[in-house]
Amino acid sequence: MIQISALPAFTDNYIWLLQDPGTQRCAVVDPGDAAPVLAWLQQHPGWSLTDILITHHHHDHVGGVERLKSATDATVYGPADENIPARDVALRDNDRVSVLGWDFDVYTVPGHTLGHIAYYHEGVLFCGDTLFAAGCGRLFEGTPEQMHASLQRLAALPDDTQVYCTHEYTQSNLKFAAAVEPDNTDIAERVEHVRQLRSLNEMTLPSNLALEKRTNPFLRTAETSVKQKADERNGRDNRSGAEVFASLRAWKDKF
Ligand code: ZN
Ligand code: FE
């Protein structure tokens, strides 16, 4: 059985660590900094890092790859369409990779960046900066249409999928979610739960898709109240889910 835990990095990044106690092999997702991973390996003699999974090219996700690659024998997986340091295996849409005996499906999810990928194994999703808890990544490279389609694709995975995103942004995302849907009691409950976790300095991840579908405005563009709020914001009739999404994303950028 593989265990997943978080190695905090920078101010609000998590490097996800996958451990297979049976073989004492481990893997990491998006090591923006090598130091926390090397420190963990030093504290766990006998363990070896065999795989590094990358979702997209931003520095806070790939900054530690070269140092980890030279310190270990790890294989580096990353999106084919982006420049990833020390990448061994270039991944495209619907590819499948085996990591610590788990098969992961690869989905391209353009929007935050154009080549961004996500990794899915039954019940587990590593989605980088595409889907966040109660939010989504900024559109640095892609269009609102692309990001909306990417989020819809992830939302179509089973409800009990655990969502492992890269940043601890949940509390600020929920402030925005509550502004979009002031009457949504699931959001109000989550605001309180996350406030408690953060006051204890605990992480709010992983999330799960059922909770995201109830509380993440960017997955709720088909809700009448969300559409109405988006229409109010940009003073026009947003006809498609992608238009509602674009309006929400632009609002959040200035929130
Ligand atoms: Zn990013
Ligand atoms: Fe990031």
Coordinates of C-alpha atoms in Angstrom, one line a residue, residues 8 53 83 119 151 161 216:
P8 CA 6.2 21.7 2.8
L53 CA 6.5 13.4 -11.4
N83 CA 10.6 22.5 -21.1
Y119 CA -1.8 12.3 -12.9
L151 CA -11.5 21.5 -14.9
T161 CA -11.1 11.0 -5.8
N216 CA -15.5 25.3 -5.7

